[in-house]
């Protein structure tokens, strides 16, 4: 019994070996065929879809993401890719497309959000939904947040289907609404109501990318964890009256002083595993003058650290935000008529907490900095994202991303903590290993006012094409049948 | 002809004097009995929502026209915009003297409804007060003028001069519909030797009228706008150039700054007068602020700012940051933020030099400082004279009705008298008695709890009527 069982097992093993051999052969055959897309020829199609989605006004509020969903649905239908629309509100729909694999492995989810932050149209040189091409760039709201990922995910699905790439796992595409503040219509709705449609082992979304300095890619980042957004509201109360008689209690003056103090304050610098590896890695690959600042910021000497912090705040605000719980006063409203002293003024601080921050203790710090009993500081009732565990750095997707970065951009890969929240928070909370990726952007663009959410949001055309290739190759590497 | 004329004239005077004496002997107005009527008129106009913008002062004009028509007083509506009409009523005198104009504006400043304990247009009576937008700016003067007209007519008071009543629209920032329009298009309808409008009144301290002010001069309103520019971006990445942080710093500095103290004849007379009638502990500050010792002056200034903000504003060109707007979404750093400073310049202030001072205080190249493109009131050609007939009549009435002395003041707020003074009319600002303590407590004009004591409404109507009778009745 034992022996015959052994023999049976042996036979099964050899047949498995045969199957393995066959599949290796098949893979080799596939590999030998010219399955790699002709990237040069695809540029016009990539640009066409990118501009098409950029030109759909999905500013949130109100969103109207159904515009993007309708566009995507019609594309998927035309190509014969099964897709389905899910909506809590018909104007704020989500779309899921799925390419079936052989089921050997659990699915891979690739996602992009369809909504954009609002615009102040008068500030834009090129209309924010024109997707104007100028000097090698495309200018529009959403170019780097997040219609780049949306376009790349779309192209990857179209190409996998067109190339008939055999898959070991399903590849699921999700275009979700409401990422910019109303995830109840998007990822929250999908996770709560239709999780089976998007359930996956791994997911890719926004939050990483390649950093160019002086026009050349220097390193790639993969977002493995994220800061937690907590708004803080400041409200000052004073006596109202006629503007011809200034009052010491003027709510606007009190609030202005509070906002000035809190805006100039820099909370304590603190590292976690991801940011520590990030800055150490960055120091290793940066030019010596800049590397000195990255090393100094990790120093235990408070003077050395403070000088590095000053330099980083001035020159690399994104890095400054990775060092600490950050505070940015972004809204201030008070008064309704020039000759009336209002009895109230309000300001909103955009606070991005380090994953280990204690919110209540931080609020107390803010109160101490403000130091004015006429100004109240509190957390508004806000839709908080669930706390998320960091994604693993020794995983298959991280390695696939690292390999693609070396191949395509010739740069090393650093894990990062994103300073902003993404829809990955909800998926990580469900145990999914999520990684944030994105196209290459210039480190200098943010401070110059070309960054995401700015009035001149833009992306280099060449970097859009390169990102689509990167996206496709990483997905093929992870999901292609072996 | 000449003799007969003189005789006729003499008879007329005698008859008039007789009638006047009889009218007064028969009681004149019974002020107690008139209280319900005054309150009814006051509440009626308070309940008309004439917040400006949009104004809709025509609802007050139509109401008043109806009241005048019923009383048989000729009245006429004048309007640049049908919704923003003015009404003029006139009681004819014998023409011996040039007319007197009594006026009140029919619009009120806007309200933040959520902040009002009693709805802003409810005219709720509570604890002896009436609460509503406009109770002390300016439906008190409107009611005072209206009642004076009705009573002059009712008692057939013979007049040496026409008494003209004007209810004008748009005083709160849109005077092109009101006094600006009336002066430029219908000046003959309101032309007068003297005028009475808002801007003064008896001051109560601890519930007792202590002195009465008559406005003879006013500050000049000038708006200054601060605009900060910075780089826009995602709120998760704070930027050093954040427009809101820069503007907040600028507004904090300018809001805490107190421009130099400077006196003119009116304010010098006022503070000296106040020092003689105030309680010793307060009088000290009025004397000290006039002192040449900078330390004494600074300490007095500090006390006044804390305790008597109205007086503090009379000492200097004042600056009040009243609007701050920047940002539209909590996670977007805006590229611009704006603040508006309400500046009330002393009549002798040099605007350009003052703007330079503000720039030095702001001291931030990211913040642009400029005057708002605003409808600036004309500088007055003639201050009202303190040795004139109306001033003396006002002094006498204050003595009689409030048992107080009268002090000339410079109003910190602009009034529609500016346009009339620019035409050479001698204008005096009057008003109902208010508690000195009401302003800092949040019950003042333009506040969210604007109110007037009922008893002070009645007293003001009487003061108003007696002043007009004294100035206009046939003698």
PDB file of N, CA, C and O in Angstrom, chain A residues 60-61 118 123 180 239-240 242-245 248 250 252 256 314 317 321 329-339 343 350 419 447 453 455, chain B residues 52-53 110 172 231-232 234-237 240 242 244 248 302 306 309 313 321-324 326-331 335 342 412 440 446-448:
ATOM      1  N   UNK A  60     -14.351  66.815  -8.878  1.00  0.00           N
ATOM      2  CA  UNK A  60     -15.101  66.293  -7.738  1.00  0.00           C
ATOM      3  C   UNK A  60     -14.952  67.257  -6.567  1.00  0.00           C
ATOM      4  O   UNK A  60     -13.836  67.435  -6.093  1.00  0.00           O
ATOM      5  N   UNK A  61     -16.025  67.844  -6.033  1.00  0.00           N
ATOM      6  CA  UNK A  61     -17.389  67.691  -6.507  1.00  0.00           C
ATOM      7  C   UNK A  61     -17.620  68.425  -7.829  1.00  0.00           C
ATOM      8  O   UNK A  61     -16.894  69.343  -8.106  1.00  0.00           O
ATOM      9  N   UNK A 118     -10.965  69.785  -7.884  1.00  0.00           N
ATOM     10  CA  UNK A 118     -11.559  70.936  -8.574  1.00  0.00           C
ATOM     11  C   UNK A 118     -10.470  71.870  -9.113  1.00  0.00           C
ATOM     12  O   UNK A 118      -9.298  71.740  -8.772  1.00  0.00           O
ATOM     13  N   UNK A 123      -7.099  80.517 -13.252  1.00  0.00           N
ATOM     14  CA  UNK A 123      -5.656  80.451 -13.011  1.00  0.00           C
ATOM     15  C   UNK A 123      -4.902  79.646 -14.077  1.00  0.00           C
ATOM     16  O   UNK A 123      -3.688  79.618 -14.082  1.00  0.00           O
ATOM     17  N   UNK A 180     -11.057  61.510  -4.592  1.00  0.00           N
ATOM     18  CA  UNK A 180     -10.705  62.805  -4.002  1.00  0.00           C
ATOM     19  C   UNK A 180     -11.759  63.257  -2.991  1.00  0.00           C
ATOM     20  O   UNK A 180     -12.394  64.287  -3.146  1.00  0.00           O
ATOM     21  N   UNK A 239     -16.249  89.445  18.760  1.00  0.00           N
ATOM     22  CA  UNK A 239     -17.447  90.272  18.801  1.00  0.00           C
ATOM     23  C   UNK A 239     -17.631  90.885  17.421  1.00  0.00           C
ATOM     24  O   UNK A 239     -16.671  91.351  16.819  1.00  0.00           O
ATOM     25  N   UNK A 240     -18.865  90.835  16.924  1.00  0.00           N
ATOM     26  CA  UNK A 240     -19.097  91.450  15.627  1.00  0.00           C
ATOM     27  C   UNK A 240     -19.396  92.925  15.815  1.00  0.00           C
ATOM     28  O   UNK A 240     -19.765  93.356  16.905  1.00  0.00           O
ATOM     29  N   UNK A 242     -19.215  97.150  13.695  1.00  0.00           N
ATOM     30  CA  UNK A 242     -18.974  97.998  12.532  1.00  0.00           C
ATOM     31  C   UNK A 242     -17.472  98.122  12.294  1.00  0.00           C
ATOM     32  O   UNK A 242     -16.714  98.330  13.229  1.00  0.00           O
ATOM     33  N   UNK A 243     -17.089  97.981  11.051  1.00  0.00           N
ATOM     34  CA  UNK A 243     -15.673  98.010  10.694  1.00  0.00           C
ATOM     35  C   UNK A 243     -14.983  99.335  10.967  1.00  0.00           C
ATOM     36  O   UNK A 243     -13.756  99.392  10.972  1.00  0.00           O
ATOM     37  N   UNK A 244     -15.740 100.377  11.200  1.00  0.00           N
ATOM     38  CA  UNK A 244     -15.118 101.672  11.486  1.00  0.00           C
ATOM     39  C   UNK A 244     -14.566 101.724  12.901  1.00  0.00           C
ATOM     40  O   UNK A 244     -13.856 102.650  13.257  1.00  0.00           O
ATOM     41  N   UNK A 245     -14.946 100.740  13.703  1.00  0.00           N
ATOM     42  CA  UNK A 245     -14.475 100.693  15.088  1.00  0.00           C
ATOM     43  C   UNK A 245     -13.749  99.368  15.311  1.00  0.00           C
ATOM     44  O   UNK A 245     -14.368  98.363  15.638  1.00  0.00           O
ATOM     45  N   UNK A 248     -10.533  94.603  19.582  1.00  0.00           N
ATOM     46  CA  UNK A 248      -9.404  93.744  19.937  1.00  0.00           C
ATOM     47  C   UNK A 248      -9.749  92.270  19.697  1.00  0.00           C
ATOM     48  O   UNK A 248      -8.876  91.452  19.454  1.00  0.00           O
ATOM     49  N   UNK A 250     -11.396  91.000  17.243  1.00  0.00           N
ATOM     50  CA  UNK A 250     -11.608  90.709  15.814  1.00  0.00           C
ATOM     51  C   UNK A 250     -11.250  89.251  15.466  1.00  0.00           C
ATOM     52  O   UNK A 250     -10.094  88.830  15.549  1.00  0.00           O
ATOM     53  N   UNK A 252     -11.044  87.677  12.717  1.00  0.00           N
ATOM     54  CA  UNK A 252     -10.130  87.469  11.587  1.00  0.00           C
ATOM     55  C   UNK A 252      -8.683  87.688  12.017  1.00  0.00           C
ATOM     56  O   UNK A 252      -7.795  86.929  11.635  1.00  0.00           O
ATOM     57  N   UNK A 256      -5.988  84.838  11.942  1.00  0.00           N
ATOM     58  CA  UNK A 256      -4.808  85.059  11.090  1.00  0.00           C
ATOM     59  C   UNK A 256      -3.530  84.790  11.880  1.00  0.00           C
ATOM     60  O   UNK A 256      -2.614  84.124  11.388  1.00  0.00           O
ATOM     61  N   UNK A 314      12.956  73.959   2.120  1.00  0.00           N
ATOM     62  CA  UNK A 314      13.103  74.984   1.088  1.00  0.00           C
ATOM     63  C   UNK A 314      13.127  74.367  -0.325  1.00  0.00           C
ATOM     64  O   UNK A 314      12.489  74.878  -1.225  1.00  0.00           O
ATOM     65  N   UNK A 317      10.023  70.032  -0.872  1.00  0.00           N
ATOM     66  CA  UNK A 317       8.893  70.014   0.073  1.00  0.00           C
ATOM     67  C   UNK A 317       8.247  68.634   0.239  1.00  0.00           C
ATOM     68  O   UNK A 317       7.735  68.322   1.307  1.00  0.00           O
ATOM     69  N   UNK A 321       7.675  66.691   3.799  1.00  0.00           N
ATOM     70  CA  UNK A 321       6.418  66.140   4.311  1.00  0.00           C
ATOM     71  C   UNK A 321       6.563  64.681   4.735  1.00  0.00           C
ATOM     72  O   UNK A 321       5.836  64.199   5.604  1.00  0.00           O
ATOM     73  N   UNK A 329      -2.203  74.969   5.979  1.00  0.00           N
ATOM     74  CA  UNK A 329      -3.470  75.717   6.055  1.00  0.00           C
ATOM     75  C   UNK A 329      -3.927  76.029   4.629  1.00  0.00           C
ATOM     76  O   UNK A 329      -3.259  76.766   3.917  1.00  0.00           O
ATOM     77  N   UNK A 330      -5.039  75.449   4.205  1.00  0.00           N
ATOM     78  CA  UNK A 330      -5.446  75.572   2.800  1.00  0.00           C
ATOM     79  C   UNK A 330      -6.729  76.348   2.559  1.00  0.00           C
ATOM     80  O   UNK A 330      -7.008  76.720   1.419  1.00  0.00           O
ATOM     81  N   UNK A 331      -7.521  76.543   3.602  1.00  0.00           N
ATOM     82  CA  UNK A 331      -8.741  77.345   3.436  1.00  0.00           C
ATOM     83  C   UNK A 331      -8.833  78.320   4.615  1.00  0.00           C
ATOM     84  O   UNK A 331      -8.549  77.941   5.755  1.00  0.00           O
ATOM     85  N   UNK A 332      -9.210  79.540   4.304  1.00  0.00           N
ATOM     86  CA  UNK A 332      -9.442  80.558   5.346  1.00  0.00           C
ATOM     87  C   UNK A 332     -10.646  81.349   4.882  1.00  0.00           C
ATOM     88  O   UNK A 332     -10.637  81.930   3.808  1.00  0.00           O
ATOM     89  N   UNK A 333     -11.704  81.338   5.650  1.00  0.00           N
ATOM     90  CA  UNK A 333     -12.868  82.148   5.281  1.00  0.00           C
ATOM     91  C   UNK A 333     -13.394  82.881   6.495  1.00  0.00           C
ATOM     92  O   UNK A 333     -13.561  82.305   7.561  1.00  0.00           O
ATOM     93  N   UNK A 334     -13.613  84.150   6.314  1.00  0.00           N
ATOM     94  CA  UNK A 334     -14.183  84.950   7.390  1.00  0.00           C
ATOM     95  C   UNK A 334     -14.611  86.271   6.806  1.00  0.00           C
ATOM     96  O   UNK A 334     -13.927  86.841   5.964  1.00  0.00           O
ATOM     97  N   UNK A 335     -15.786  86.745   7.265  1.00  0.00           N
ATOM     98  CA  UNK A 335     -16.240  88.051   6.824  1.00  0.00           C
ATOM     99  C   UNK A 335     -17.078  87.955   5.581  1.00  0.00           C
ATOM    100  O   UNK A 335     -16.895  87.059   4.745  1.00  0.00           O
ATOM    101  N   UNK A 336     -18.045  88.880   5.477  1.00  0.00           N
ATOM    102  CA  UNK A 336     -18.931  88.842   4.321  1.00  0.00           C
ATOM    103  C   UNK A 336     -19.147  90.227   3.757  1.00  0.00           C
ATOM    104  O   UNK A 336     -19.696  90.387   2.681  1.00  0.00           O
ATOM    105  N   UNK A 337     -18.640  91.227   4.442  1.00  0.00           N
ATOM    106  CA  UNK A 337     -18.820  92.595   3.970  1.00  0.00           C
ATOM    107  C   UNK A 337     -17.681  93.420   4.536  1.00  0.00           C
ATOM    108  O   UNK A 337     -17.319  93.264   5.690  1.00  0.00           O
ATOM    109  N   UNK A 338     -17.157  94.321   3.709  1.00  0.00           N
ATOM    110  CA  UNK A 338     -15.918  94.991   4.128  1.00  0.00           C
ATOM    111  C   UNK A 338     -16.100  95.864   5.366  1.00  0.00           C
ATOM    112  O   UNK A 338     -15.141  96.108   6.083  1.00  0.00           O
ATOM    113  N   UNK A 339     -17.322  96.336   5.642  1.00  0.00           N
ATOM    114  CA  UNK A 339     -17.478  97.199   6.817  1.00  0.00           C
ATOM    115  C   UNK A 339     -18.126  96.507   8.015  1.00  0.00           C
ATOM    116  O   UNK A 339     -18.594  97.168   8.931  1.00  0.00           O
ATOM    117  N   UNK A 343     -18.341  87.793  13.409  1.00  0.00           N
ATOM    118  CA  UNK A 343     -18.188  87.231  14.754  1.00  0.00           C
ATOM    119  C   UNK A 343     -17.463  85.891  14.713  1.00  0.00           C
ATOM    120  O   UNK A 343     -17.160  85.320  15.748  1.00  0.00           O
ATOM    121  N   UNK A 350      -4.858  71.134   6.397  1.00  0.00           N
ATOM    122  CA  UNK A 350      -4.721  69.801   5.829  1.00  0.00           C
ATOM    123  C   UNK A 350      -3.575  69.130   6.581  1.00  0.00           C
ATOM    124  O   UNK A 350      -2.423  69.520   6.437  1.00  0.00           O
ATOM    125  N   UNK A 419       2.690  60.808   0.890  1.00  0.00           N
ATOM    126  CA  UNK A 419       2.254  61.850   1.823  1.00  0.00           C
ATOM    127  C   UNK A 419       0.743  62.029   1.756  1.00  0.00           C
ATOM    128  O   UNK A 419       0.163  62.687   2.588  1.00  0.00           O
ATOM    129  N   UNK A 447       7.758  72.330  -6.661  1.00  0.00           N
ATOM    130  CA  UNK A 447       8.000  73.707  -6.191  1.00  0.00           C
ATOM    131  C   UNK A 447       7.771  74.757  -7.262  1.00  0.00           C
ATOM    132  O   UNK A 447       7.482  75.900  -6.961  1.00  0.00           O
ATOM    133  N   UNK A 453      -2.504  68.587  -8.467  1.00  0.00           N
ATOM    134  CA  UNK A 453      -3.438  69.520  -7.831  1.00  0.00           C
ATOM    135  C   UNK A 453      -3.082  70.981  -8.111  1.00  0.00           C
ATOM    136  O   UNK A 453      -3.777  71.871  -7.658  1.00  0.00           O
ATOM    137  N   UNK A 455      -2.199  74.470 -10.540  1.00  0.00           N
ATOM    138  CA  UNK A 455      -2.935  75.119 -11.625  1.00  0.00           C
ATOM    139  C   UNK A 455      -2.270  74.911 -12.987  1.00  0.00           C
ATOM    140  O   UNK A 455      -2.684  75.510 -13.981  1.00  0.00           O
TER     141      UNK A 455
ATOM    142  N   UNK B  52     -28.784  95.297   2.257  1.00  0.00           N
ATOM    143  CA  UNK B  52     -28.117  95.828   1.071  1.00  0.00           C
ATOM    144  C   UNK B  52     -26.728  95.225   0.956  1.00  0.00           C
ATOM    145  O   UNK B  52     -25.903  95.459   1.839  1.00  0.00           O
ATOM    146  N   UNK B  53     -26.388  94.497  -0.099  1.00  0.00           N
ATOM    147  CA  UNK B  53     -27.260  94.156  -1.210  1.00  0.00           C
ATOM    148  C   UNK B  53     -28.302  93.094  -0.825  1.00  0.00           C
ATOM    149  O   UNK B  53     -28.050  92.375   0.115  1.00  0.00           O
ATOM    150  N   UNK B 110     -26.048  93.709   5.560  1.00  0.00           N
ATOM    151  CA  UNK B 110     -26.486  92.318   5.471  1.00  0.00           C
ATOM    152  C   UNK B 110     -26.397  91.635   6.838  1.00  0.00           C
ATOM    153  O   UNK B 110     -25.828  92.187   7.774  1.00  0.00           O
ATOM    154  N   UNK B 172     -25.543 102.095   2.692  1.00  0.00           N
ATOM    155  CA  UNK B 172     -24.529 101.102   3.053  1.00  0.00           C
ATOM    156  C   UNK B 172     -23.778 100.593   1.825  1.00  0.00           C
ATOM    157  O   UNK B 172     -23.838  99.419   1.467  1.00  0.00           O
ATOM    158  N   UNK B 231       2.642  79.431  -4.574  1.00  0.00           N
ATOM    159  CA  UNK B 231       2.583  78.314  -5.511  1.00  0.00           C
ATOM    160  C   UNK B 231       1.451  77.398  -5.067  1.00  0.00           C
ATOM    161  O   UNK B 231       1.307  77.113  -3.874  1.00  0.00           O
ATOM    162  N   UNK B 232       0.634  76.960  -6.016  1.00  0.00           N
ATOM    163  CA  UNK B 232      -0.448  76.047  -5.646  1.00  0.00           C
ATOM    164  C   UNK B 232       0.087  74.617  -5.669  1.00  0.00           C
ATOM    165  O   UNK B 232       1.109  74.342  -6.283  1.00  0.00           O
ATOM    166  N   UNK B 234      -0.585  70.281  -3.872  1.00  0.00           N
ATOM    167  CA  UNK B 234      -1.339  69.334  -3.063  1.00  0.00           C
ATOM    168  C   UNK B 234      -1.093  69.610  -1.586  1.00  0.00           C
ATOM    169  O   UNK B 234       0.046  69.810  -1.175  1.00  0.00           O
ATOM    170  N   UNK B 235      -2.163  69.618  -0.830  1.00  0.00           N
ATOM    171  CA  UNK B 235      -2.066  69.946   0.589  1.00  0.00           C
ATOM    172  C   UNK B 235      -1.250  68.971   1.413  1.00  0.00           C
ATOM    173  O   UNK B 235      -0.883  69.282   2.548  1.00  0.00           O
ATOM    174  N   UNK B 236      -0.956  67.809   0.871  1.00  0.00           N
ATOM    175  CA  UNK B 236      -0.152  66.843   1.627  1.00  0.00           C
ATOM    176  C   UNK B 236       1.317  67.243   1.645  1.00  0.00           C
ATOM    177  O   UNK B 236       2.101  66.667   2.384  1.00  0.00           O
ATOM    178  N   UNK B 237       1.666  68.211   0.806  1.00  0.00           N
ATOM    179  CA  UNK B 237       3.055  68.674   0.739  1.00  0.00           C
ATOM    180  C   UNK B 237       3.082  70.170   1.030  1.00  0.00           C
ATOM    181  O   UNK B 237       2.900  70.991   0.131  1.00  0.00           O
ATOM    182  N   UNK B 240       6.493  76.451   1.461  1.00  0.00           N
ATOM    183  CA  UNK B 240       6.894  77.664   2.173  1.00  0.00           C
ATOM    184  C   UNK B 240       6.165  78.896   1.622  1.00  0.00           C
ATOM    185  O   UNK B 240       5.980  79.878   2.326  1.00  0.00           O
ATOM    186  N   UNK B 242       3.074  79.100   0.711  1.00  0.00           N
ATOM    187  CA  UNK B 242       1.614  79.026   0.951  1.00  0.00           C
ATOM    188  C   UNK B 242       0.990  80.426   1.094  1.00  0.00           C
ATOM    189  O   UNK B 242       1.285  81.171   2.023  1.00  0.00           O
ATOM    190  N   UNK B 244      -1.939  81.398   1.910  1.00  0.00           N
ATOM    191  CA  UNK B 244      -2.769  81.624   3.098  1.00  0.00           C
ATOM    192  C   UNK B 244      -1.903  81.930   4.314  1.00  0.00           C
ATOM    193  O   UNK B 244      -2.218  82.820   5.110  1.00  0.00           O
ATOM    194  N   UNK B 248      -2.021  85.370   6.201  1.00  0.00           N
ATOM    195  CA  UNK B 248      -2.377  85.331   7.623  1.00  0.00           C
ATOM    196  C   UNK B 248      -1.348  86.118   8.438  1.00  0.00           C
ATOM    197  O   UNK B 248      -1.712  86.892   9.332  1.00  0.00           O
ATOM    198  N   UNK B 302      -3.990 102.133  25.224  1.00  0.00           N
ATOM    199  CA  UNK B 302      -4.201 100.727  25.513  1.00  0.00           C
ATOM    200  C   UNK B 302      -5.549 100.522  26.200  1.00  0.00           C
ATOM    201  O   UNK B 302      -6.339  99.655  25.840  1.00  0.00           O
ATOM    202  N   UNK B 306      -9.012  98.665  24.642  1.00  0.00           N
ATOM    203  CA  UNK B 306      -9.600  97.538  25.350  1.00  0.00           C
ATOM    204  C   UNK B 306     -11.050  97.831  25.761  1.00  0.00           C
ATOM    205  O   UNK B 306     -11.922  96.981  25.617  1.00  0.00           O
ATOM    206  N   UNK B 309     -13.598 101.015  22.319  1.00  0.00           N
ATOM    207  CA  UNK B 309     -13.059 100.941  20.959  1.00  0.00           C
ATOM    208  C   UNK B 309     -13.510 102.083  20.049  1.00  0.00           C
ATOM    209  O   UNK B 309     -12.770 102.473  19.151  1.00  0.00           O
ATOM    210  N   UNK B 313     -10.937 104.448  17.894  1.00  0.00           N
ATOM    211  CA  UNK B 313     -10.986 104.718  16.456  1.00  0.00           C
ATOM    212  C   UNK B 313     -10.970 106.211  16.151  1.00  0.00           C
ATOM    213  O   UNK B 313     -10.492 106.635  15.097  1.00  0.00           O
ATOM    214  N   UNK B 321      -9.308  94.441   9.709  1.00  0.00           N
ATOM    215  CA  UNK B 321      -9.393  93.379   8.684  1.00  0.00           C
ATOM    216  C   UNK B 321     -10.730  92.663   8.835  1.00  0.00           C
ATOM    217  O   UNK B 321     -10.977  92.020   9.847  1.00  0.00           O
ATOM    218  N   UNK B 322     -11.600  92.783   7.848  1.00  0.00           N
ATOM    219  CA  UNK B 322     -12.965  92.264   7.987  1.00  0.00           C
ATOM    220  C   UNK B 322     -13.311  91.113   7.060  1.00  0.00           C
ATOM    221  O   UNK B 322     -14.312  90.432   7.292  1.00  0.00           O
ATOM    222  N   UNK B 323     -12.523  90.922   6.021  1.00  0.00           N
ATOM    223  CA  UNK B 323     -12.778  89.779   5.125  1.00  0.00           C
ATOM    224  C   UNK B 323     -11.449  89.088   4.836  1.00  0.00           C
ATOM    225  O   UNK B 323     -10.443  89.758   4.628  1.00  0.00           O
ATOM    226  N   UNK B 324     -11.481  87.783   4.874  1.00  0.00           N
ATOM    227  CA  UNK B 324     -10.303  86.974   4.519  1.00  0.00           C
ATOM    228  C   UNK B 324     -10.843  85.811   3.725  1.00  0.00           C
ATOM    229  O   UNK B 324     -11.707  85.080   4.201  1.00  0.00           O
ATOM    230  N   UNK B 326      -9.575  82.638   1.085  1.00  0.00           N
ATOM    231  CA  UNK B 326      -8.532  81.945   0.342  1.00  0.00           C
ATOM    232  C   UNK B 326      -8.778  80.461   0.438  1.00  0.00           C
ATOM    233  O   UNK B 326      -9.176  79.966   1.484  1.00  0.00           O
ATOM    234  N   UNK B 327      -8.557  79.770  -0.673  1.00  0.00           N
ATOM    235  CA  UNK B 327      -8.687  78.323  -0.664  1.00  0.00           C
ATOM    236  C   UNK B 327     -10.087  77.892  -1.014  1.00  0.00           C
ATOM    237  O   UNK B 327     -11.060  78.607  -0.743  1.00  0.00           O
ATOM    238  N   UNK B 328     -10.175  76.716  -1.641  1.00  0.00           N
ATOM    239  CA  UNK B 328     -11.492  76.243  -2.056  1.00  0.00           C
ATOM    240  C   UNK B 328     -11.670  74.769  -1.761  1.00  0.00           C
ATOM    241  O   UNK B 328     -12.746  74.240  -1.865  1.00  0.00           O
ATOM    242  N   UNK B 329     -10.594  74.112  -1.345  1.00  0.00           N
ATOM    243  CA  UNK B 329     -10.693  72.696  -1.058  1.00  0.00           C
ATOM    244  C   UNK B 329      -9.604  72.364  -0.051  1.00  0.00           C
ATOM    245  O   UNK B 329      -8.481  72.835  -0.180  1.00  0.00           O
ATOM    246  N   UNK B 330      -9.938  71.524   0.917  1.00  0.00           N
ATOM    247  CA  UNK B 330      -9.012  71.348   2.036  1.00  0.00           C
ATOM    248  C   UNK B 330      -7.688  70.731   1.628  1.00  0.00           C
ATOM    249  O   UNK B 330      -6.684  70.932   2.287  1.00  0.00           O
ATOM    250  N   UNK B 331      -7.637  69.981   0.512  1.00  0.00           N
ATOM    251  CA  UNK B 331      -6.367  69.360   0.142  1.00  0.00           C
ATOM    252  C   UNK B 331      -5.652  70.054  -1.017  1.00  0.00           C
ATOM    253  O   UNK B 331      -4.761  69.489  -1.625  1.00  0.00           O
ATOM    254  N   UNK B 335      -3.335  79.263  -4.950  1.00  0.00           N
ATOM    255  CA  UNK B 335      -2.227  80.116  -5.393  1.00  0.00           C
ATOM    256  C   UNK B 335      -2.457  81.562  -5.001  1.00  0.00           C
ATOM    257  O   UNK B 335      -1.609  82.404  -5.205  1.00  0.00           O
ATOM    258  N   UNK B 342     -10.829  97.349   6.336  1.00  0.00           N
ATOM    259  CA  UNK B 342     -11.707  98.510   6.391  1.00  0.00           C
ATOM    260  C   UNK B 342     -10.894  99.626   7.041  1.00  0.00           C
ATOM    261  O   UNK B 342     -10.574  99.565   8.226  1.00  0.00           O
ATOM    262  N   UNK B 412     -16.799 107.933  13.146  1.00  0.00           N
ATOM    263  CA  UNK B 412     -15.851 106.974  12.575  1.00  0.00           C
ATOM    264  C   UNK B 412     -16.458 106.299  11.355  1.00  0.00           C
ATOM    265  O   UNK B 412     -15.753 105.717  10.556  1.00  0.00           O
ATOM    266  N   UNK B 440     -18.801  96.857  22.734  1.00  0.00           N
ATOM    267  CA  UNK B 440     -17.896  95.744  23.065  1.00  0.00           C
ATOM    268  C   UNK B 440     -18.626  94.457  23.434  1.00  0.00           C
ATOM    269  O   UNK B 440     -18.097  93.374  23.291  1.00  0.00           O
ATOM    270  N   UNK B 446     -24.453  97.103  13.265  1.00  0.00           N
ATOM    271  CA  UNK B 446     -23.873  96.088  12.361  1.00  0.00           C
ATOM    272  C   UNK B 446     -23.593  94.765  13.080  1.00  0.00           C
ATOM    273  O   UNK B 446     -23.130  93.829  12.452  1.00  0.00           O
ATOM    274  N   UNK B 447     -23.838  94.681  14.374  1.00  0.00           N
ATOM    275  CA  UNK B 447     -23.560  93.436  15.088  1.00  0.00           C
ATOM    276  C   UNK B 447     -24.696  92.431  14.860  1.00  0.00           C
ATOM    277  O   UNK B 447     -25.703  92.755  14.224  1.00  0.00           O
ATOM    278  N   UNK B 448     -24.515  91.247  15.421  1.00  0.00           N
ATOM    279  CA  UNK B 448     -25.526  90.202  15.245  1.00  0.00           C
ATOM    280  C   UNK B 448     -26.636  90.275  16.292  1.00  0.00           C
ATOM    281  O   UNK B 448     -27.491  89.386  16.353  1.00  0.00           O
TER     282      UNK B 448
END
